[in-house]
CSV table of C-alpha atoms in Angstrom, one decimal:
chain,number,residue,atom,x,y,z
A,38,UNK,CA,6.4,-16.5,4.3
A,39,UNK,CA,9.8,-16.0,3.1
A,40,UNK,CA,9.8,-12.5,3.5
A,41,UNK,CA,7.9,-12.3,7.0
A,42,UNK,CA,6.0,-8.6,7.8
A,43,UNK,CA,8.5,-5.8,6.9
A,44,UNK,CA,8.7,-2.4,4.5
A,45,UNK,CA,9.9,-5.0,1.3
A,46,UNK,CA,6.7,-7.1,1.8
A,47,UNK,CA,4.2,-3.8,2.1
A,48,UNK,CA,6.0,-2.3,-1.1
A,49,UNK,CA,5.6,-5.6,-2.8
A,50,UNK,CA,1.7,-5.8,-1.8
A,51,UNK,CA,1.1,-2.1,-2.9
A,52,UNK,CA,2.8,-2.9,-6.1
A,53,UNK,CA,1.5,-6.1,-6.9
A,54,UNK,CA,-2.7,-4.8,-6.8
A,55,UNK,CA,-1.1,-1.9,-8.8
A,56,UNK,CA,0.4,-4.5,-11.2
A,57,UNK,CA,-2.7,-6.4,-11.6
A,58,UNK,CA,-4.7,-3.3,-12.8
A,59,UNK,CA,-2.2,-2.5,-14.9
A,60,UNK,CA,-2.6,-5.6,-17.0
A,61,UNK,CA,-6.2,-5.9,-17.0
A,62,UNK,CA,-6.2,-2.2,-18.7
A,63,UNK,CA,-3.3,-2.9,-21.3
A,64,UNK,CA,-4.3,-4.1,-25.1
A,65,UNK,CA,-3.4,-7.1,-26.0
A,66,UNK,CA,-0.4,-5.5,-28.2
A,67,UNK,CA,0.6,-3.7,-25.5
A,68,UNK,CA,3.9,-3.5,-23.3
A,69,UNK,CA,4.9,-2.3,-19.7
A,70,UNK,CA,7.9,-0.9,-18.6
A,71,UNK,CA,8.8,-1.2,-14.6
A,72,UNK,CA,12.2,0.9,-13.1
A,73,UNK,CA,13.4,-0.4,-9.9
A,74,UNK,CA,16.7,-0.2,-8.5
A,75,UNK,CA,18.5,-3.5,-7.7
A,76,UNK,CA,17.4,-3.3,-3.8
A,77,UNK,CA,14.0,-4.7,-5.1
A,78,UNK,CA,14.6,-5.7,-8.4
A,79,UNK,CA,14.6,-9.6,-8.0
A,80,UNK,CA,11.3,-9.7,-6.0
A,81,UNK,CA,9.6,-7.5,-8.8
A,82,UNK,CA,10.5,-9.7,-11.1
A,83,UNK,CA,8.5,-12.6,-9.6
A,84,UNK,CA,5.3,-10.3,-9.0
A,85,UNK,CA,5.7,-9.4,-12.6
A,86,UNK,CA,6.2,-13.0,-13.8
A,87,UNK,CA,3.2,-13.7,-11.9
A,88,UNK,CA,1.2,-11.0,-13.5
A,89,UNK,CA,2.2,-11.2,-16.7
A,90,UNK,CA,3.3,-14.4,-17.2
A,91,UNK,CA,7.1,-15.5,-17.5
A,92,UNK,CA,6.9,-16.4,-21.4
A,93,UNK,CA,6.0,-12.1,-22.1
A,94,UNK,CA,9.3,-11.0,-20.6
A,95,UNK,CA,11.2,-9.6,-23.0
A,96,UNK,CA,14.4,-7.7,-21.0
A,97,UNK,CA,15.6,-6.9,-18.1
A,98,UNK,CA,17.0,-3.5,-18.9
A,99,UNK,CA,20.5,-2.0,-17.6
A,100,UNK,CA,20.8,1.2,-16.9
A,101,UNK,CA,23.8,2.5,-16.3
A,102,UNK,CA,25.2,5.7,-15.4
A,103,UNK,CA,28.5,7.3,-13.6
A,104,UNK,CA,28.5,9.4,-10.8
A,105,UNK,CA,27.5,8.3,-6.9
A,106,UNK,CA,29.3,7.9,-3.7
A,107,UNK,CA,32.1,4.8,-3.4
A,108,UNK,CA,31.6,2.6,-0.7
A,109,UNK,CA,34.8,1.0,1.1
A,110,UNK,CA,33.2,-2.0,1.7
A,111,UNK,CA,31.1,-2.7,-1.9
A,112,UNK,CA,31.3,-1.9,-5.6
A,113,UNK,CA,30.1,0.8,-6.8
A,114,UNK,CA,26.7,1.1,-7.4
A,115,UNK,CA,26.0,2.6,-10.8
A,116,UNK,CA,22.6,1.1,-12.3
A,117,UNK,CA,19.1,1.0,-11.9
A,118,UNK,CA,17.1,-1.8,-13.8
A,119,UNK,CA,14.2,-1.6,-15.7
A,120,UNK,CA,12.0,-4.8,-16.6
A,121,UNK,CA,10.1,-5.1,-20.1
A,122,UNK,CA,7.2,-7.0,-20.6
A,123,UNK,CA,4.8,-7.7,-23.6
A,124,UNK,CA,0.8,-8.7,-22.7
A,125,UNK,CA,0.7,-10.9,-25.5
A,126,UNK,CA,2.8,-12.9,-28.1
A,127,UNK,CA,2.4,-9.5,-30.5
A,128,UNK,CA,3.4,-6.3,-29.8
A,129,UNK,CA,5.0,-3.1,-31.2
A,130,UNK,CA,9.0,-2.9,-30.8
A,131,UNK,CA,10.8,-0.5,-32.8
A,132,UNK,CA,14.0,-0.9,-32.6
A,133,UNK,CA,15.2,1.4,-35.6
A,134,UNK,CA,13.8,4.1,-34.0
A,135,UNK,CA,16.5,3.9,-31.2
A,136,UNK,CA,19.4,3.0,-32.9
A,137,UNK,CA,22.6,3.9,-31.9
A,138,UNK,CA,25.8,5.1,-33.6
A,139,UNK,CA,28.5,2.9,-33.5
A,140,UNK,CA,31.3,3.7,-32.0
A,141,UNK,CA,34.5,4.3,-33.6
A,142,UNK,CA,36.6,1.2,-32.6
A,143,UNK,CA,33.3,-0.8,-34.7
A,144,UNK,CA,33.4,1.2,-37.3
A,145,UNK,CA,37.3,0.9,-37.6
A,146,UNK,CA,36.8,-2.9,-37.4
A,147,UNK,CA,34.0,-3.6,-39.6
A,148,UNK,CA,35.9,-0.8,-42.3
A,149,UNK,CA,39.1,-3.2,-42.0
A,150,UNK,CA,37.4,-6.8,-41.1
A,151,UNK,CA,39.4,-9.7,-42.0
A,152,UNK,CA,36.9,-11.9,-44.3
A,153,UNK,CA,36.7,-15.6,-43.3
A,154,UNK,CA,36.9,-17.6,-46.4
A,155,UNK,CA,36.8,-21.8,-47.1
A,156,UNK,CA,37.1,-22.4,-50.4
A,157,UNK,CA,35.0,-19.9,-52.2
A,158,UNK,CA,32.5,-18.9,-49.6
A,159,UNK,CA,32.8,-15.4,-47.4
A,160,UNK,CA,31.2,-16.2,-44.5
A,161,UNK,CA,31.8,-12.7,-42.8
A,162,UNK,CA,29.4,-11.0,-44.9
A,163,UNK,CA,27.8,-7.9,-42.0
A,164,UNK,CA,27.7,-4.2,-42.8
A,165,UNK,CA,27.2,-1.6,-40.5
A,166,UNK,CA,23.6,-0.8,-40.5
A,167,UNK,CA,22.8,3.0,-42.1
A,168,UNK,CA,20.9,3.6,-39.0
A,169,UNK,CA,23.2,2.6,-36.4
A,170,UNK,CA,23.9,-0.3,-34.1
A,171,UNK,CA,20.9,-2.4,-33.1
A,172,UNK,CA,19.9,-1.3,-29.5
A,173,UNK,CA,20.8,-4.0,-26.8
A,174,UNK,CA,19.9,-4.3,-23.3
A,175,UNK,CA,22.6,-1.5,-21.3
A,176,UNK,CA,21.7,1.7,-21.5
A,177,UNK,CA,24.5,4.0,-21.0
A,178,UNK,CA,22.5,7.4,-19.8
A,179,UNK,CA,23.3,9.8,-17.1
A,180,UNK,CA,21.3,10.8,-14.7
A,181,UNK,CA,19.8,14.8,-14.3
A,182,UNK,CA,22.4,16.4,-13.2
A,183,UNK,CA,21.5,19.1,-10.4
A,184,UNK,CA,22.3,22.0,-12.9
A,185,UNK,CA,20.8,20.9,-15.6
A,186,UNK,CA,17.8,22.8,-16.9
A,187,UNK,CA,15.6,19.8,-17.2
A,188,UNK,CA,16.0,19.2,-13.5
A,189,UNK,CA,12.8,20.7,-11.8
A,190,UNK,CA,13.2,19.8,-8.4
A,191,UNK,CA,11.3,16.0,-8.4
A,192,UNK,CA,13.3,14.0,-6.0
A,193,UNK,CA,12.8,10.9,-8.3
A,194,UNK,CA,12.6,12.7,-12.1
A,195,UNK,CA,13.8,10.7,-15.0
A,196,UNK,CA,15.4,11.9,-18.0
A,197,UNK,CA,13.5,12.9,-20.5
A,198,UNK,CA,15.7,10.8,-22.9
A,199,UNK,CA,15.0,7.4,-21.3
A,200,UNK,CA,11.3,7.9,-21.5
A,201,UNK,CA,11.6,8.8,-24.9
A,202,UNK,CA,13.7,6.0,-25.7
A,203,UNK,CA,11.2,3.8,-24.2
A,204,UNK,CA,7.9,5.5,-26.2
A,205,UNK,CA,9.8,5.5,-29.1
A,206,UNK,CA,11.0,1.8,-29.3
A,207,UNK,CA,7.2,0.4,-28.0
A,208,UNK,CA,4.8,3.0,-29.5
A,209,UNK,CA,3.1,4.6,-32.5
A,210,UNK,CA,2.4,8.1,-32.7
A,211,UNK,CA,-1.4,8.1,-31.7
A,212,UNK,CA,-0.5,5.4,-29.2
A,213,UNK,CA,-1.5,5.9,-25.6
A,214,UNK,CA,0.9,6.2,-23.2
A,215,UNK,CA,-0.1,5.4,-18.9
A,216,UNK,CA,1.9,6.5,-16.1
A,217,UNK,CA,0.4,5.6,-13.0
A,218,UNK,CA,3.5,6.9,-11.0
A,219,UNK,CA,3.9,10.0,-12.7
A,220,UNK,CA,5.4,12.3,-10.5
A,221,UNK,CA,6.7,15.7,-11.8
A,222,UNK,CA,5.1,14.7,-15.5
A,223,UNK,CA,8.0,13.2,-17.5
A,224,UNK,CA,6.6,11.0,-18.9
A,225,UNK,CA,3.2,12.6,-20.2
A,226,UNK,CA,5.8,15.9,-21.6
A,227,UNK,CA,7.7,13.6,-23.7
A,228,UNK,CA,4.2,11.5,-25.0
A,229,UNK,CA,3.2,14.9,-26.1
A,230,UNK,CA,5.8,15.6,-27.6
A,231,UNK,CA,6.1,12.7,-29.5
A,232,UNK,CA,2.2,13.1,-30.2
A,233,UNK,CA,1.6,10.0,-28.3
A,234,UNK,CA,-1.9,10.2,-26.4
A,235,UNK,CA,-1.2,10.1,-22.7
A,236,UNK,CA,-2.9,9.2,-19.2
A,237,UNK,CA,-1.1,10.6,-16.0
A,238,UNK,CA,-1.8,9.2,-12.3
A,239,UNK,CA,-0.4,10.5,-9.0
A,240,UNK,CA,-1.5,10.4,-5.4
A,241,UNK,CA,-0.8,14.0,-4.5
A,242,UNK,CA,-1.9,17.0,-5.5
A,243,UNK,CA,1.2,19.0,-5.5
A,244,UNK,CA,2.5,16.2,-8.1
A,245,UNK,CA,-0.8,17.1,-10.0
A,246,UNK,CA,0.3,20.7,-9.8
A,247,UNK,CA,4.2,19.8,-10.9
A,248,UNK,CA,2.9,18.2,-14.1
A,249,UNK,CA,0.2,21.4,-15.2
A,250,UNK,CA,2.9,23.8,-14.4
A,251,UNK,CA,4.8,21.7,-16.7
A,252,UNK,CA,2.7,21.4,-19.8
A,253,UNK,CA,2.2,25.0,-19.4
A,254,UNK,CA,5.6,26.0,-19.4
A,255,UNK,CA,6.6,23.3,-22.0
A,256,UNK,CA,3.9,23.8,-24.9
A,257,UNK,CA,2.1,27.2,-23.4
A,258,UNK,CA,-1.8,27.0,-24.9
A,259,UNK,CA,-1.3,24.3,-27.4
A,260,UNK,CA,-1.8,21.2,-25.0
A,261,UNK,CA,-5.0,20.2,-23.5
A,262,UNK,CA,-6.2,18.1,-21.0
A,263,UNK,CA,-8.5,17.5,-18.2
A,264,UNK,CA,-7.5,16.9,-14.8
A,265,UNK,CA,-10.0,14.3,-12.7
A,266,UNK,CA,-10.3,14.0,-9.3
A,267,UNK,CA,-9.5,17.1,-7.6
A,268,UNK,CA,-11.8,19.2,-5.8
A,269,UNK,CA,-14.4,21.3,-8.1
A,270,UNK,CA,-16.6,22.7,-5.8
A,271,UNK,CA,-16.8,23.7,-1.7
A,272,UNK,CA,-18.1,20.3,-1.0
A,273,UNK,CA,-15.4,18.4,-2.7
A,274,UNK,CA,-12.9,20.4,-0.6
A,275,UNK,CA,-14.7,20.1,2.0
A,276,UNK,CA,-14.9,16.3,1.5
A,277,UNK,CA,-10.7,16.4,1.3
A,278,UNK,CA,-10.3,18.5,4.0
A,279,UNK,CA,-12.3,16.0,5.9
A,280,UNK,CA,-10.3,13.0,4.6
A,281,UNK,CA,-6.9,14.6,4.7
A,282,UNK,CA,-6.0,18.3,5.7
A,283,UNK,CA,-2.4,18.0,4.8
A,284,UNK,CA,-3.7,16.9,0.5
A,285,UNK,CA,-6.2,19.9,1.5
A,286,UNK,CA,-3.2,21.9,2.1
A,287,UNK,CA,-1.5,21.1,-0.9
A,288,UNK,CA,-4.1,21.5,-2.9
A,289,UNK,CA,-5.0,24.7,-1.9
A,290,UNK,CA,-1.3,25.9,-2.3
A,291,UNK,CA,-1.6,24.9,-6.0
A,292,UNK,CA,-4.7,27.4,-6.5
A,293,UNK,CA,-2.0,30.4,-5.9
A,294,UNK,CA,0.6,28.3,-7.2
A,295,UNK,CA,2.6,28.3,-3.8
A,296,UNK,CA,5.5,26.1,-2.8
A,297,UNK,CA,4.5,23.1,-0.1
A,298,UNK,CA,7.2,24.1,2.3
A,299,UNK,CA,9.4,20.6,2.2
A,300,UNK,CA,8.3,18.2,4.8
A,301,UNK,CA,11.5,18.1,6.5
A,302,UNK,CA,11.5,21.4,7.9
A,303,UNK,CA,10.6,22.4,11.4
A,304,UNK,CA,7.2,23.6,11.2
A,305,UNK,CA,7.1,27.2,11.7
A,306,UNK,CA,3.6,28.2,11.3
A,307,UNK,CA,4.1,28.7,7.2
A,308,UNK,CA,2.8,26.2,4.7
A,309,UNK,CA,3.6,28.0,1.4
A,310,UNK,CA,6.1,30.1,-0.3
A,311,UNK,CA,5.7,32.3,-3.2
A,312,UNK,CA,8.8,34.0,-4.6
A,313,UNK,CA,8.8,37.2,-7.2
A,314,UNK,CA,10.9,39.7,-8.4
A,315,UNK,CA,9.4,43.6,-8.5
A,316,UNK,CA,12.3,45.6,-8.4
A,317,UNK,CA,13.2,46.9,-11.5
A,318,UNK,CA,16.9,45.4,-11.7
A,319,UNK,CA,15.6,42.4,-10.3
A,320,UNK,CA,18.3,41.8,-8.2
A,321,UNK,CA,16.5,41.0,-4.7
A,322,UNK,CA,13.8,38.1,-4.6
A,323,UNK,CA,10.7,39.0,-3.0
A,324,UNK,CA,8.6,36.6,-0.7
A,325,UNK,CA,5.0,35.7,-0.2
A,326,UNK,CA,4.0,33.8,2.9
A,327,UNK,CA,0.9,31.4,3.1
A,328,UNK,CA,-1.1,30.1,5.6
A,329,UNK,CA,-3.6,27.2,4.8
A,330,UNK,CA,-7.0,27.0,7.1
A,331,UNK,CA,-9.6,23.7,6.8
A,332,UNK,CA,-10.9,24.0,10.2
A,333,UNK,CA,-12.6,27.2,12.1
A,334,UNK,CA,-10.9,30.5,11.9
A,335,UNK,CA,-10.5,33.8,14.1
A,336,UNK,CA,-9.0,36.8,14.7
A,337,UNK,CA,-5.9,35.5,16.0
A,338,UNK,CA,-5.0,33.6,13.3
A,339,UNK,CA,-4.6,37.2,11.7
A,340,UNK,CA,-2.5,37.9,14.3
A,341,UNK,CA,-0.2,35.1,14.1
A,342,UNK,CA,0.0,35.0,10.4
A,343,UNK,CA,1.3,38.9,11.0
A,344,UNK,CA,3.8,37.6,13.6
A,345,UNK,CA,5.2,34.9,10.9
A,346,UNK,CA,5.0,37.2,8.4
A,347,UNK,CA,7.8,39.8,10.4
A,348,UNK,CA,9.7,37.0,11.6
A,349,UNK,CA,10.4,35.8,8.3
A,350,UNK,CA,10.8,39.1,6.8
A,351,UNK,CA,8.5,38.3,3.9
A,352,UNK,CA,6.6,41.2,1.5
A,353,UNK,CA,2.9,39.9,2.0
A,354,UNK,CA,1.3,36.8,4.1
A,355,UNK,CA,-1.8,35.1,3.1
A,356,UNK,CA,-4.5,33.5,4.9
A,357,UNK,CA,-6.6,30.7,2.9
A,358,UNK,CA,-9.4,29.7,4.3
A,359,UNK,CA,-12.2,27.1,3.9
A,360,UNK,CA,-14.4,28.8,6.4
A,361,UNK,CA,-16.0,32.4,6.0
A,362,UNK,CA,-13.6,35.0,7.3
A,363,UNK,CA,-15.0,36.6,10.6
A,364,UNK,CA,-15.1,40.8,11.0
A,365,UNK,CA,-12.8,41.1,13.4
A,366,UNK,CA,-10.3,38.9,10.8
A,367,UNK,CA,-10.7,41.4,8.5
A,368,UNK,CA,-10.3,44.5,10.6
A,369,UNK,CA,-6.9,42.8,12.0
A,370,UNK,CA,-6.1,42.0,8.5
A,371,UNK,CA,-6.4,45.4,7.4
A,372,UNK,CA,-5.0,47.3,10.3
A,373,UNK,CA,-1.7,45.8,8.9
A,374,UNK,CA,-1.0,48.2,6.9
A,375,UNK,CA,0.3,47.7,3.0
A,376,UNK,CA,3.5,46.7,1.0
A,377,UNK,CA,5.1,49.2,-1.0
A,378,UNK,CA,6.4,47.6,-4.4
A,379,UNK,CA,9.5,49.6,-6.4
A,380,UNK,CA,7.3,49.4,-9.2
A,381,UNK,CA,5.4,52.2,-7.4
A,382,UNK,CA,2.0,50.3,-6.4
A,383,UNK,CA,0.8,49.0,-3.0
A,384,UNK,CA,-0.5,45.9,-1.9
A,385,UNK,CA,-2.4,44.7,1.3
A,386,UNK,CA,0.6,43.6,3.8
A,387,UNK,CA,-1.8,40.6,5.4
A,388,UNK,CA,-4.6,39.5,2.4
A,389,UNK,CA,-7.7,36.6,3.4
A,390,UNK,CA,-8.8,34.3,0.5
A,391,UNK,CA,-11.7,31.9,1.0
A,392,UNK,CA,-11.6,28.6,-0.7
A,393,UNK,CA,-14.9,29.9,-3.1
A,394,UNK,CA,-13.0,33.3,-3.7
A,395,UNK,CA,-10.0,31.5,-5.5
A,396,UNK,CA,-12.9,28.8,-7.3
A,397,UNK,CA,-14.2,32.6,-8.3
A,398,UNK,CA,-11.6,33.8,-10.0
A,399,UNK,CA,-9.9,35.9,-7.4
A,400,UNK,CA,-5.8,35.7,-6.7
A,401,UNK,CA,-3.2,37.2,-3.9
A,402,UNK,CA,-2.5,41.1,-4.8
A,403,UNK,CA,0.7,41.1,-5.3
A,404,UNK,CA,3.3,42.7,-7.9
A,405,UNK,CA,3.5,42.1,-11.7
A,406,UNK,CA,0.8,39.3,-11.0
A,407,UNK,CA,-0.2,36.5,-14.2
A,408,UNK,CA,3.6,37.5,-15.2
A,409,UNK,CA,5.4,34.6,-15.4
A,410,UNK,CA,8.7,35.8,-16.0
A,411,UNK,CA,8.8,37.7,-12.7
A,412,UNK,CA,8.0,34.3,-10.8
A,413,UNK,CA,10.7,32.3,-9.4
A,414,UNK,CA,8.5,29.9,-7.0
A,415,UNK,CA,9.7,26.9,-9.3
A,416,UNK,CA,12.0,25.7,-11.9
A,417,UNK,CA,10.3,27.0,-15.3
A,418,UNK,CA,10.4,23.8,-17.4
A,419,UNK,CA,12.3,24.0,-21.0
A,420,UNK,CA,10.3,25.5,-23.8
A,421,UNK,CA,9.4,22.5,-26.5
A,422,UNK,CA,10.7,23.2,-30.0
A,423,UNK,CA,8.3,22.3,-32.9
A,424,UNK,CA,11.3,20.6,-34.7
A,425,UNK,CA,13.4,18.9,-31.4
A,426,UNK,CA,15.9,16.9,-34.0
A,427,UNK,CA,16.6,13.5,-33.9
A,428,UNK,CA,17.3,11.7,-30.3
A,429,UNK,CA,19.9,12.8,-28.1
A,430,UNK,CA,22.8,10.5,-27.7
A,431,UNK,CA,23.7,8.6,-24.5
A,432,UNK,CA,27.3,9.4,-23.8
């Protein structure tokens, strides 16, 4: 009543039968982490007080960070919040796994601490733990910066560090880690690499995509997994396109691994991108254009996707289609002609690829294909180490 019909009170609705689900499915030793920033902080709170009970809140966790515009009219705003909640009255907290060093004007104080004495007791009697400082409640941690090499293009990734700080502090290896939010796969990289067992959940499929390309990148062969819920046959996708033909279109742009174009450009017939290098001092990027088809298809859908093709001066377009390709499709197709690569072989200008084709096996022709190196569609994540080191420090 207090809120009335408005964006906060849909968020809080959405969040709260997520909420609930979330604690029926967590042990009884178990603990939950929620980030918010401070726009909706204190009405999350009450939702998880109600959930969870206020006696299992354990911190509300600062996070701060520098950087961000300065308002002339406010303070800065320069930290995000992040509530911790236990299930039950026992649960795991490891807090020497996250300690801290302590900073030099501590360990000049505690090296030259004036004792405090009455009669012939020393009541000052602390030592700096061998570990570090016990961890508090502000984290100090900068966000990705835009250059960074971790940064993959998410527009709400975390840093690897804070979810590792989190696992770390509230898990045992073997553990299972959830993240029903889990975006570009943050969370479920650093659970496997601290050999945590992990669950991650997202509502689109290019997210889905984000976090396979991920694992692959990050741990090659060694990981495996199984993904649930996307389309494994031509009735499921035909089932998706029926439900939704722009997840059918991201879907099927993961299949050639294909770049959604971003949903704030003007819609200019292409719904793809694939980027490559071929020449041999791989100075130029190359461009692959794609076209995504649920509905019926004909031969001048051939001719547009040639039109687009030119106008954006790409290599190769692609057609995929859920629907049978007519003939007269594939005459127009091939009447187009072929693109030359440096590398010395050709490849079919215009190319058709039926939903069943690419379920078969079958991939865009195209240069130096399977070769990952000569891809540049998207941000290749950081190869994991076997031996990573100890924690990296929060500035």
């Amino acid at each position: 009543k207090f809120l009335g019909s408005n964006d906060m009170m849909a968020y809080l609705v959405m969040m709260a039968i997520r909420l609930q689900e979330l604690h029926r499915v967590l042990k009884p030793t178990g603990s939950i982490y929620l980030h918010c920033d401070p726009t909706a902080s204190h009405y999350l709170k009450l939702v998880m007080d109600a959930m969870f009970g206020h006696k299992n809140f354990r911190n509300e966790i600062i996070w701060y960070y520098r950087g961000g515009g300065v308002s002339k009219k406010r303070f800065g705003r320069r930290h995000d919040i992040l509530y911790f909640y236990a299930k039950g009255s026992e649960w795991i907290f490891n807090p020497n796994q996250i300690r801290m060093p302590y900073s030099v004007d501590t360990l000049e104080r505690l090296r030259y601490k004036a004792r405090a004495f009455r009669k012939n007791r020393v009541y000052d009697t602390y030592e700096a733990h061998p570990l570090g400082k016990y961890p508090d409640d502000v984290w100090i941690m900068q966000p990705i910066m835009p250059s960074s090499r971790e940064r993959l293009g998410y527009p709400t990734q975390k840093p690897e560090k804070l979810l590792e700080r989190i696992m770390k502090a509230s898990s045992n290896e073997g553990d299972i880690v959830l993240d029903p939010f889990c975006g570009c796969g943050t969370t479920i990289v650093v659970a496997e690499r601290l050999e945590r067992k992990w669950i991650g959940i997202d509502i689109t499929h290019l997210a889905i995509s984000l976090m396979e390309y991920r694992l692959k990148d990050t741990f090659g062969d060694s990981v495996s997994y199984e993904v649930k819920g996307i389309p494994t046959s031509i009735q499921d996708a035909e089932d998706l396109a029926s439900r939704d033909r722009f997840q059918f279109q991201s879907w099927a742009l993961s299949l050639v691994k294909a770049k959604p174009e971003p949903s704030d450009v003007a819609d200019k017939g292409i719904d793809g991108r694939i980027y490559f290098h071929d020449d041999p001092e791989g100075r130029q990027t190359k461009e692959i254009v794609i076209q995504v088809k649920s509905g019926q298809v004909k031969r001048g859908d051939i001719a547009t996707l040639k039109g687009d093709t030119e106008r954006e001066k790409a290599q190769i377009g692609v057609l995929i289609t859920l629907q049978e390709p007519t003939r007269g499709m594939k005459e127009e197709a091939v009447s187009s002609g072929f693109y030359k690569s440096p590398l010395g072989k050709q490849y079919p200008k215009i190319q058709i690829l039926t939903i069943e084709e690419l379920f078969n096996g079958k991939s865009i022709e195209r240069p130096l294909e399977g070769i990952a190196a000569m891809d540049r569609t998207f941000k290749k994540a950081k190869r994991h180490k076997e031996n990573p080191g100890e924690q990296g420090e929060m500035f």
